[in-house]
Short mmCIF file of C-alpha atoms and ligand atoms in Angstrom, two decimals:
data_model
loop_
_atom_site.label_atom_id
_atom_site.label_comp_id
_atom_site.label_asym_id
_atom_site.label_seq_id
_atom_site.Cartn_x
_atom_site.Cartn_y
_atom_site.Cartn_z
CA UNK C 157 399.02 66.33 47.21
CA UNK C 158 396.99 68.07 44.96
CA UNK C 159 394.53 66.42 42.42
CA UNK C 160 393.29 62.79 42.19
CA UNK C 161 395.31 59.48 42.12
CA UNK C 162 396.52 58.68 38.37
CA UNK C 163 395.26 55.55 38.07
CA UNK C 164 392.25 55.76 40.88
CA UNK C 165 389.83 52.59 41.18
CA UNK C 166 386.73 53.02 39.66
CA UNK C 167 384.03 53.07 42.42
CA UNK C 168 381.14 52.18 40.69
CA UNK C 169 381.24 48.29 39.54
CA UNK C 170 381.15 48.08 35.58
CA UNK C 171 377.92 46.14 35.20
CA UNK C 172 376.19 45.15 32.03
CA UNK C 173 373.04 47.01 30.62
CA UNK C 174 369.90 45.27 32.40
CA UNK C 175 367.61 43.25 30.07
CA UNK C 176 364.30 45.01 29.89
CA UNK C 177 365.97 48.31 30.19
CA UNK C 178 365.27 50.86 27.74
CA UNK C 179 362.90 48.61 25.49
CA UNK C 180 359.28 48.14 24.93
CA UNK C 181 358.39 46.36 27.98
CA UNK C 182 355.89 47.21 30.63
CA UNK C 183 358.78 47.72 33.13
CA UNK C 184 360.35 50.31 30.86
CA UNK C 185 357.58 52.31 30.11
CA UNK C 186 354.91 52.04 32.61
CA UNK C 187 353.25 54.42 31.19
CA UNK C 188 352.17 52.20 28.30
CA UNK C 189 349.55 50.94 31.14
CA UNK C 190 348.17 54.16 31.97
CA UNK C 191 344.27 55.94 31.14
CA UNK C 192 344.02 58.29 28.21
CA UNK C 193 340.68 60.58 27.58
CA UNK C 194 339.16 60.68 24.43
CA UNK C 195 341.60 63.34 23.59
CA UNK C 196 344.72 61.04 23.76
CA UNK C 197 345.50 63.18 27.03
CA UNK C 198 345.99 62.03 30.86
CA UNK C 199 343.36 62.65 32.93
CA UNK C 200 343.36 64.13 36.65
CA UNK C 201 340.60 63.36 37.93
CA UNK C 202 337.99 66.16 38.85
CA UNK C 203 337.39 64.69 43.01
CA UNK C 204 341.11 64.47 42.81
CA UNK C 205 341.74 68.33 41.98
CA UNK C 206 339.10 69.33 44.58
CA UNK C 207 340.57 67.34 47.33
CA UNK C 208 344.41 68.60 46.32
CA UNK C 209 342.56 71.86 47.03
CA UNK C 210 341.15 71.21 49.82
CA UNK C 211 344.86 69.88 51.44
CA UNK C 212 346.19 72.69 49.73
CA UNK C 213 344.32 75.33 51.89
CA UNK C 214 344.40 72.66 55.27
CA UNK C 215 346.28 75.13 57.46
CA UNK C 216 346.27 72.05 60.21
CA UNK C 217 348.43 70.05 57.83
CA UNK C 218 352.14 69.45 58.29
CA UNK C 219 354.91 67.54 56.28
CA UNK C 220 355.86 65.39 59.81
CA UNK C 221 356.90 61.86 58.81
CA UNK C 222 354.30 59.26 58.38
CA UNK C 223 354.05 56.44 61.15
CA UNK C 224 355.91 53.73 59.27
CA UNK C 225 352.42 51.82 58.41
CA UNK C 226 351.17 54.97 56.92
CA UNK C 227 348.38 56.96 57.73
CA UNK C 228 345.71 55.32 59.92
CA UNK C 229 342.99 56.74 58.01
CA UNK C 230 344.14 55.92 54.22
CA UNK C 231 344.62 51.97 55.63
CA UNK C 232 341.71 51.57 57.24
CA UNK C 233 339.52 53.44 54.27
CA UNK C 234 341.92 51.12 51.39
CA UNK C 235 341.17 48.02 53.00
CA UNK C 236 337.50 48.49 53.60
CA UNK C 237 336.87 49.74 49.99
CA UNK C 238 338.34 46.11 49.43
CA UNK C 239 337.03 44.09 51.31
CA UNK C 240 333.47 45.55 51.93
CA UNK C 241 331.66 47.26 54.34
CA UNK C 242 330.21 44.47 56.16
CA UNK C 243 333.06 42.32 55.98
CA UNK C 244 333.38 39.88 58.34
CA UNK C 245 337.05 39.87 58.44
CA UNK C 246 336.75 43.39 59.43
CA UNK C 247 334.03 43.26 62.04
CA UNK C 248 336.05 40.48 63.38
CA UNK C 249 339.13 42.13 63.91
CA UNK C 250 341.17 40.16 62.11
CA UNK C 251 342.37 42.43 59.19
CA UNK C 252 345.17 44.59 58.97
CA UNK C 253 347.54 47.04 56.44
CA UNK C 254 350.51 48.44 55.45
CA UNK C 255 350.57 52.00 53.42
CA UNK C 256 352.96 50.98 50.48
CA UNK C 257 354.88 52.77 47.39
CA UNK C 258 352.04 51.87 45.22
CA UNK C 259 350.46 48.56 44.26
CA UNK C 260 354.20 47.42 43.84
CA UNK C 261 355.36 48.19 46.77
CA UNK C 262 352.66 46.27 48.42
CA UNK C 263 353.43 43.18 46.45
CA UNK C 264 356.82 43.92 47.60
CA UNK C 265 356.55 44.38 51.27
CA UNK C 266 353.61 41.17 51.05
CA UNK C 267 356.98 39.35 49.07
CA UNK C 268 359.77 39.73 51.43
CA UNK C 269 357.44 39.22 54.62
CA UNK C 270 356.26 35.66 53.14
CA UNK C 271 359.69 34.79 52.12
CA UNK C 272 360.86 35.57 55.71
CA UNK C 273 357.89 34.23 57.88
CA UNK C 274 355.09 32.31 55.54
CA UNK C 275 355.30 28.73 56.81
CA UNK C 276 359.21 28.63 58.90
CA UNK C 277 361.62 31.06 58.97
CA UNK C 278 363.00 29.92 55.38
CA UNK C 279 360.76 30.06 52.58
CA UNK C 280 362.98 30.58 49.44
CA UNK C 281 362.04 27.17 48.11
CA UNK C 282 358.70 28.06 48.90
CA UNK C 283 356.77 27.53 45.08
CA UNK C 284 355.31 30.85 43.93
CA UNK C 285 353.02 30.32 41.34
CA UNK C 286 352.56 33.74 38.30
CA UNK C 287 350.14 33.55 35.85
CA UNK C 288 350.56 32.53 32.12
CA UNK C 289 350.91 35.14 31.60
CA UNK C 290 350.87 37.86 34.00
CA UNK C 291 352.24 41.39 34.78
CA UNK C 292 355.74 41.05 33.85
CA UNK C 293 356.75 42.60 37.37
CA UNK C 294 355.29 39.64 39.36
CA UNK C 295 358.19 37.45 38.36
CA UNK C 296 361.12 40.17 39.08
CA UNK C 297 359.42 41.19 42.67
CA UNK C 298 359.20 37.66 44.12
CA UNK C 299 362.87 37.06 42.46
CA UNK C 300 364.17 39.93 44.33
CA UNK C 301 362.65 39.04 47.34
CA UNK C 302 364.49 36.28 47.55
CA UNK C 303 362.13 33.40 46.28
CA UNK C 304 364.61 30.79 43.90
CA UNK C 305 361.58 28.46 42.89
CA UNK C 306 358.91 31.16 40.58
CA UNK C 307 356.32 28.64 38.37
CA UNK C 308 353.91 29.32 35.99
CA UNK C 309 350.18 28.13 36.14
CA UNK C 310 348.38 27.64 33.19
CA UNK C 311 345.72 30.73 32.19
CA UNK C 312 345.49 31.68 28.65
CA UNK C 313 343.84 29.78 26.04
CA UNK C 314 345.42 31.47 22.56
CA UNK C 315 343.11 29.51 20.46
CA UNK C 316 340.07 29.87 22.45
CA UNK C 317 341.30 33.41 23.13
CA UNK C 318 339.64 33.20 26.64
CA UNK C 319 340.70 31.36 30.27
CA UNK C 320 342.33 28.21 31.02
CA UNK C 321 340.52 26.97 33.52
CA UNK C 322 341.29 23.14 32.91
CA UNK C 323 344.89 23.65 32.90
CA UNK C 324 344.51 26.35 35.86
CA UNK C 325 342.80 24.08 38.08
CA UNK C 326 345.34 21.11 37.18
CA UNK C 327 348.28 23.49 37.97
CA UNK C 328 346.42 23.83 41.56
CA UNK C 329 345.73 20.54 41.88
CA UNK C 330 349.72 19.50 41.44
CA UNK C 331 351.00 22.63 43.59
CA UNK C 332 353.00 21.37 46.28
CA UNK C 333 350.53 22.14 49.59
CA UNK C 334 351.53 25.92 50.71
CA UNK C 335 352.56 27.46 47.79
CA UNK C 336 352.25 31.03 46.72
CA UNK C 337 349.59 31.71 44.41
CA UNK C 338 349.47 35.39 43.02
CA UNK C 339 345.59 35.95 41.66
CA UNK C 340 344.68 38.78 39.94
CA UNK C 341 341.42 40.74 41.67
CA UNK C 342 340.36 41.31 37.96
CA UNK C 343 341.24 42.88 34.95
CA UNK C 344 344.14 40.11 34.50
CA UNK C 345 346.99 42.12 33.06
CA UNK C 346 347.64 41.52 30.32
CA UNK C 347 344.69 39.46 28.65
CA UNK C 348 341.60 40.92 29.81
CA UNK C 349 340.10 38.61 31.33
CA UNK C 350 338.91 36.61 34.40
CA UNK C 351 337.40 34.00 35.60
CA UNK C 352 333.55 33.80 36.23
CA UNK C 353 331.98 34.21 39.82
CA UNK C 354 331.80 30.20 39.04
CA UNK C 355 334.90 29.94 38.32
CA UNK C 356 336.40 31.56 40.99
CA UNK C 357 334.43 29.14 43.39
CA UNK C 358 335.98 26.32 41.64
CA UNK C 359 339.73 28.13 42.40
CA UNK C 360 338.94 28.66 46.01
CA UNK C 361 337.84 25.16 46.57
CA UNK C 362 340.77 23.62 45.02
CA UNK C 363 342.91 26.22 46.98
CA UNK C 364 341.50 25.89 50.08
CA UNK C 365 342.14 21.91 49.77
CA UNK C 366 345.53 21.98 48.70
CA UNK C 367 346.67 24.84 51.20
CA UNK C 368 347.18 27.25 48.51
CA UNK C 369 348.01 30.62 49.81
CA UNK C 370 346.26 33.50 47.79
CA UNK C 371 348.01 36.51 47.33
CA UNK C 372 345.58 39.10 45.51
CA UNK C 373 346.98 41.70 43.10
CA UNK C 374 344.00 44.05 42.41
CA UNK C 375 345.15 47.28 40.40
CA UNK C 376 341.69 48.09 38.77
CA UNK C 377 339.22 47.88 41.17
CA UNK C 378 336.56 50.06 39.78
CA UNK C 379 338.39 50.01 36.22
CA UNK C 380 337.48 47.17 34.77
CA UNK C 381 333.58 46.82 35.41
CA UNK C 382 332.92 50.72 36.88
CA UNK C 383 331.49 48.72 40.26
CA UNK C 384 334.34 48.77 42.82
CA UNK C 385 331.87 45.92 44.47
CA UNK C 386 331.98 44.08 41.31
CA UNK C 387 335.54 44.36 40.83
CA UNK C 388 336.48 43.04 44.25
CA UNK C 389 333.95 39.82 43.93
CA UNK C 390 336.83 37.68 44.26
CA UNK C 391 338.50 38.84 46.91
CA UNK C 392 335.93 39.27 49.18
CA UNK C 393 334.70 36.00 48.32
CA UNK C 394 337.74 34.35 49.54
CA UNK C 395 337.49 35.86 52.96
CA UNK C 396 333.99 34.84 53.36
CA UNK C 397 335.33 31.51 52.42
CA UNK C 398 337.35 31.78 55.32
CA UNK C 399 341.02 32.30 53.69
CA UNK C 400 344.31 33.83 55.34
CA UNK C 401 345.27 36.03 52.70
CA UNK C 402 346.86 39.11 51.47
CA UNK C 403 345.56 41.85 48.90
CA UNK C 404 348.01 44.28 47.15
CA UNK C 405 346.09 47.56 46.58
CA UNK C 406 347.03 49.68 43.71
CA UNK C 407 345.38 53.45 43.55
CA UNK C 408 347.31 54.65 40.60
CA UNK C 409 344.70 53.43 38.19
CA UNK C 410 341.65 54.02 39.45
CA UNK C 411 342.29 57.67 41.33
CA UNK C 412 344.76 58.14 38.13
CA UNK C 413 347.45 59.28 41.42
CA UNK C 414 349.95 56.99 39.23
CA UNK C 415 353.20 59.52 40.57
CA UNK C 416 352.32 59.93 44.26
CA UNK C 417 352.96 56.08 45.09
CA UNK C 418 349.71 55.07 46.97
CA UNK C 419 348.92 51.79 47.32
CA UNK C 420 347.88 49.57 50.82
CA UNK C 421 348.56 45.99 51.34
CA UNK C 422 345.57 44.47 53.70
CA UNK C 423 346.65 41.58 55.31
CA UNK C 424 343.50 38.86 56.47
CA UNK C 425 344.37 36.89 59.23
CA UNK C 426 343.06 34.35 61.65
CA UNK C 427 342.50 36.02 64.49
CA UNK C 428 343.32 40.06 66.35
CA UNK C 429 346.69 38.84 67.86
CA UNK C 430 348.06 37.02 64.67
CA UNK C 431 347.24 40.07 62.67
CA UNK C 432 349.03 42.30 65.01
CA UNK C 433 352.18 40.20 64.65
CA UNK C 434 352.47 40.20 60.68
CA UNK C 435 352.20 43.74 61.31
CA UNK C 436 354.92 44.25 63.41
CA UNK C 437 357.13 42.08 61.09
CA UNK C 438 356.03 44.18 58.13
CA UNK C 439 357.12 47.57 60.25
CA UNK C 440 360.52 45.93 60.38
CA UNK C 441 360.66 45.95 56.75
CA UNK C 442 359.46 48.96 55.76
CA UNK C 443 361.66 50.37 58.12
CA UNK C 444 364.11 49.35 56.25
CA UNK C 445 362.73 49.68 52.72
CA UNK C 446 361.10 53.23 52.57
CA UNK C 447 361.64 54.46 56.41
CA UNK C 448 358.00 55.62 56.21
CA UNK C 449 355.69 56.41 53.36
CA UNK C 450 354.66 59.69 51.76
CA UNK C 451 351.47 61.70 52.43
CA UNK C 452 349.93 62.97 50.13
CA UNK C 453 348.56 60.41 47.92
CA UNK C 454 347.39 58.46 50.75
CA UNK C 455 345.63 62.03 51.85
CA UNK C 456 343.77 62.43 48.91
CA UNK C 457 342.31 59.05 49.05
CA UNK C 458 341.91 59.21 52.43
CA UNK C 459 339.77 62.46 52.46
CA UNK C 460 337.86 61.02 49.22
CA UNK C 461 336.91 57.71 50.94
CA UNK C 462 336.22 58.90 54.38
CA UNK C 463 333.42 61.27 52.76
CA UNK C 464 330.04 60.44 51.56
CA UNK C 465 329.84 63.15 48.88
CA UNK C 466 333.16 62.69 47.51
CA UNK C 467 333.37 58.77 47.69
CA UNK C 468 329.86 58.97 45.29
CA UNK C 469 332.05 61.74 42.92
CA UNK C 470 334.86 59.36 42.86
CA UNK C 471 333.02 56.49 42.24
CA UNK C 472 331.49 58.69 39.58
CA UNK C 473 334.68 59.08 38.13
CA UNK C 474 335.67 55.95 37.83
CA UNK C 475 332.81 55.08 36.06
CA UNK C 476 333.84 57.94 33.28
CA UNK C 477 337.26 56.09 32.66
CA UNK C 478 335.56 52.29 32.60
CA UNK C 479 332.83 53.70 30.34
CA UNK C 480 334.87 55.37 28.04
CA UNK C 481 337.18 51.54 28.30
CA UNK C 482 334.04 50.06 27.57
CA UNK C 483 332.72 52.19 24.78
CA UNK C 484 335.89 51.60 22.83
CA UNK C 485 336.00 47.82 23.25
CA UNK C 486 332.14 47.76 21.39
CA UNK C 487 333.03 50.08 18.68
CA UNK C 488 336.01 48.67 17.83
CA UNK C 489 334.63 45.05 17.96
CA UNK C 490 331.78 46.60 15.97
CA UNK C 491 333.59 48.34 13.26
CA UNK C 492 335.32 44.64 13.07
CA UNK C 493 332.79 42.84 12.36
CA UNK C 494 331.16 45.10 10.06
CA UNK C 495 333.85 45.15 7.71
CA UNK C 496 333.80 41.68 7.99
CA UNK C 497 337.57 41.35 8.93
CA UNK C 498 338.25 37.13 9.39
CA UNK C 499 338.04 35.66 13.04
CA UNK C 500 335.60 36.29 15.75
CA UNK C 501 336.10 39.44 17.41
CA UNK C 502 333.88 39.05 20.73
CA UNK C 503 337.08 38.53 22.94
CA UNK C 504 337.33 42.41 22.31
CA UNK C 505 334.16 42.93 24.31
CA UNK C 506 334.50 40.40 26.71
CA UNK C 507 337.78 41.20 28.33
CA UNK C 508 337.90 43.93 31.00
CA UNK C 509 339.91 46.75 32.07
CA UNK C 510 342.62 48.55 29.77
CA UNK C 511 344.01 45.92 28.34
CA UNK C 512 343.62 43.53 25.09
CA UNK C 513 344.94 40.77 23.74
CA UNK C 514 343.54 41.34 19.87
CA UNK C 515 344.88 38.06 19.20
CA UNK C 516 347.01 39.80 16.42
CA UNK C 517 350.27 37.64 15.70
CA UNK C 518 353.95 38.80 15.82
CA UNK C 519 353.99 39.47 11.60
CA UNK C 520 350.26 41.08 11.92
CA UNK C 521 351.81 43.66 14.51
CA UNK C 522 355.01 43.75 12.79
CA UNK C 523 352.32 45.11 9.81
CA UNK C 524 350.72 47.47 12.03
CA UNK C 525 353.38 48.91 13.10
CA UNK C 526 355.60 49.45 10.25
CA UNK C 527 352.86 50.14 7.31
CA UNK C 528 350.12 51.83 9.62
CA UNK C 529 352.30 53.17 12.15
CA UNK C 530 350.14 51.96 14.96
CA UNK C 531 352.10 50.63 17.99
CA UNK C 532 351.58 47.73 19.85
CA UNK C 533 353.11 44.91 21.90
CA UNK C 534 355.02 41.93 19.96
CA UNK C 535 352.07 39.95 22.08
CA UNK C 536 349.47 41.74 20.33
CA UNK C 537 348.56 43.37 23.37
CA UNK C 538 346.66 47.14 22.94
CA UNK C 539 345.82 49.06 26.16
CA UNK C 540 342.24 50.18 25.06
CA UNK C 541 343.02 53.79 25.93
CA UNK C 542 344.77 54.36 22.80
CA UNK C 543 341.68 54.21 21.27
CA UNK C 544 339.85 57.03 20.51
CA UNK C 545 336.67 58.27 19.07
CA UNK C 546 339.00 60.03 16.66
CA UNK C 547 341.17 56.84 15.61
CA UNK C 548 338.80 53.87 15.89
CA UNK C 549 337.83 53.49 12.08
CA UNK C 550 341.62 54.16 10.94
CA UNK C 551 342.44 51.18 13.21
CA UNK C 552 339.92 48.60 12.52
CA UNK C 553 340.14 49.20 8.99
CA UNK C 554 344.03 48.42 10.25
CA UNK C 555 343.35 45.46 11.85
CA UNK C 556 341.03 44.51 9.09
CA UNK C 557 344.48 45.01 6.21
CA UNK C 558 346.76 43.08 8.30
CA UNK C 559 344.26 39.88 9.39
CA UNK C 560 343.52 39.88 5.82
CA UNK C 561 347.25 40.74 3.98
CA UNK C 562 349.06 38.70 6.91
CA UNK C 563 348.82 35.11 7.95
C1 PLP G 731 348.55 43.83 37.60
C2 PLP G 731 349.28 45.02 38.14
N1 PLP G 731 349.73 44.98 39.39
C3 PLP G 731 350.38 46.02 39.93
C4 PLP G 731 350.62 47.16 39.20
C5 PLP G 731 351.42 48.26 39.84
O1 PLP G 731 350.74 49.35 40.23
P1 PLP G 731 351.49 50.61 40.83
O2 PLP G 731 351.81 51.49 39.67
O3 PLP G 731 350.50 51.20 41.76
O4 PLP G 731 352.73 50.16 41.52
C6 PLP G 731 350.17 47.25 37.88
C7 PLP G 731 350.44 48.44 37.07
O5 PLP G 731 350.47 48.42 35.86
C8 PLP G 731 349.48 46.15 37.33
O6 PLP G 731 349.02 46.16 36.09
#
């Protein structure tokens, strides 16, 4: 017989077009939450080149497959640069990791291993509770990991254009005991901001008397303050408070390695032995996730961590990018107020990281976008990079047209 059947069956199912796909959303264009220099450009970052270079001209190095937890090195490095130095989780033994496909795949891999094992063998009526709101990804990777009951806590405060923390504490306090609670580390995508040293003792005591099991999401260590210490307050806070938990590592952001997938989810147990068992449970799903993960991001942040000289030009780094963050926030706040635009424009300087919520309604944006050609999320929501030293006065005075022209 020559040639295919007439009528063959189609072998791939006819599905509809996903939601999300294609449009404006984070999940679309992930790029939209990525740094920009003062030039509008991407930025690789100057330790980074040296230490490609320096792999580059490692005769000793091979492309042999990862162990499936990664590379000893990169985990041990990731989780100490989140937890701290003197630790005690780590001088007890009792933490552990998993090299992951970035910060996502670590939420993953953290996902599917609490849906199998958290507290039984069944957890997907297990209550996982997202921010309000939060990452848009959050929802989708505890969905797909097989959790049915996803709830919101309460967060942002539109009019007070600042945290929650009535209504967050509430939703804690009315939590069925073990649920899921995913915290940002800080820099809350997408609003900016977090809660006070304060208030984060407030969350862990509620937490830790309800049961509450905090799963940290911390993409911008470094980013959002320029102290990785100071970023990772909360985190290691919770440990010293004695807390199981687990912390989703992102290095995309902060060593800009957003393509080579590096992330590391540390895992803070009880005790050596328990440890040692999640892990073994998380190898089984890797396995059969991403076989093993790839080398060279986690090499490059390996090298960088593991060395004295080039952890202080990284950290140096970092500092460029949350300056430059930083810088923009004031001006722009400044130029604000100086042209005496209505509202109060602190919020701009008091949220962190790359992101804003300008407070900007759906018509205001709508404004922006179609009269000034200045693009931005229905939510109001700029990432900070777009700024520029360049742009800042055409935008404020922006801003300034559509708070005034537009209700
Ligand atoms: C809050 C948050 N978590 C996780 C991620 C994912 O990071 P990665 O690109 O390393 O997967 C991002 C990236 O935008 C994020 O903003």
């Amino acid at each position: 017989p020559t040639g295919p059947p007439a009528a063959a069956t189609p072998r791939v199912p006819r599905v509809s077009k996903a939601t999300g796909a294609g449009d404006t959303r984070d999940t679309a264009l992930p790029f939209l939450a990525a740094y920009r220099t003062d030039e509008g450009q991407p930025w690789v970052l100057p330790v980074v080149r040296k230490v490609e270079q320096m792999i580059a001209n490692d005769a000793s190095l091979n492309h042999e497959y990862l162990p499936i937890l990664g590379l000893p090195e990169f985990r041990a490095n990731a989780s100490r640069i989140a937890l701290g130095d003197d630790s005690p989780a780590i001088k007890e033994n009792r933490i552990g990791s998993v090299q992951s496909l970035g910060g996502t795949g670590a939420l993953r891999i953290g996902a599917e291993f609490l849906r199998r094992w958290y507290n039984g063998n069944n957890n997907t009526a297990t209550p996982v509770y997202i921010s309000s709101p939060s990452w848009e990804n959050h929802n989708s990777v505890f969905v797909d990991a097989g959790f049915k009951d996803i709830r919101t806590y309460h967060y942002w405060d539109a009019a007070k254009r600042g945290l929650d923390l009535h209504g967050l504490l509430d939703d804690m306090e009315k939590a069925p005991e073990f649920s899921i609670f995913i915290l940002h580390a800080c820099a809350h995508n997408p609003t900016g901001t977090d809660p006070t040293p304060d208030e984060w003792k407030q969350i862990a005591a509620v937490m830790k008397r309800r049961f509450l099991f905090p799963f940290f999401d911390s993409a911008y260590q470094g980013f959002a303050s320029g102290s990785l210490d100071k970023d990772a307050w909360a985190v290691r806070y919770f440990v010293s408070e004695g807390f199981e938990l687990f912390c989703a590592q992102s290095f995309s952001k902060n060593f800009g390695l957003y393509n080579e997938r590096v992330g590391n989810l540390t895992v803070v147990g009880k005790d050596a032995d328990n440890v040692q068992r999640v892990l073994s449970q998380m190898e089984k799903i890797v396995r059969t996730t991403w076989s093993n993960p790839p080398s060279q991001g986690a090499r490059i942040v390996a090298t960088t961590l593991a060395s004295p000289q080039l952890f202080a030009e990284w950290k140096d780094n970092v500092k460029t990018m949350a300056d430059r963050v930083l810088l923009m926030r004031s001006e722009l706040r400044s130029r604000l107020e100086s042209l005496g635009t209505p509202g109060t424009w602190n919020h701009i300087t008091e949220q962190i990281g790359m992101f804003s919520f300008t407070g900007l309604n759906p018509k205001q944006v709508e404004y922006m976008i179609k009269e000034k050609h200045i693009y931005l999320m229905a939510s109001g929501r700029i990432n900070m990079c777009g700024l520029t030293t360049k742009n800042l006065d055409y935008v404020a005075k922006s801003i300034h047209e559509a708070v005034t022209k537009i209700q």
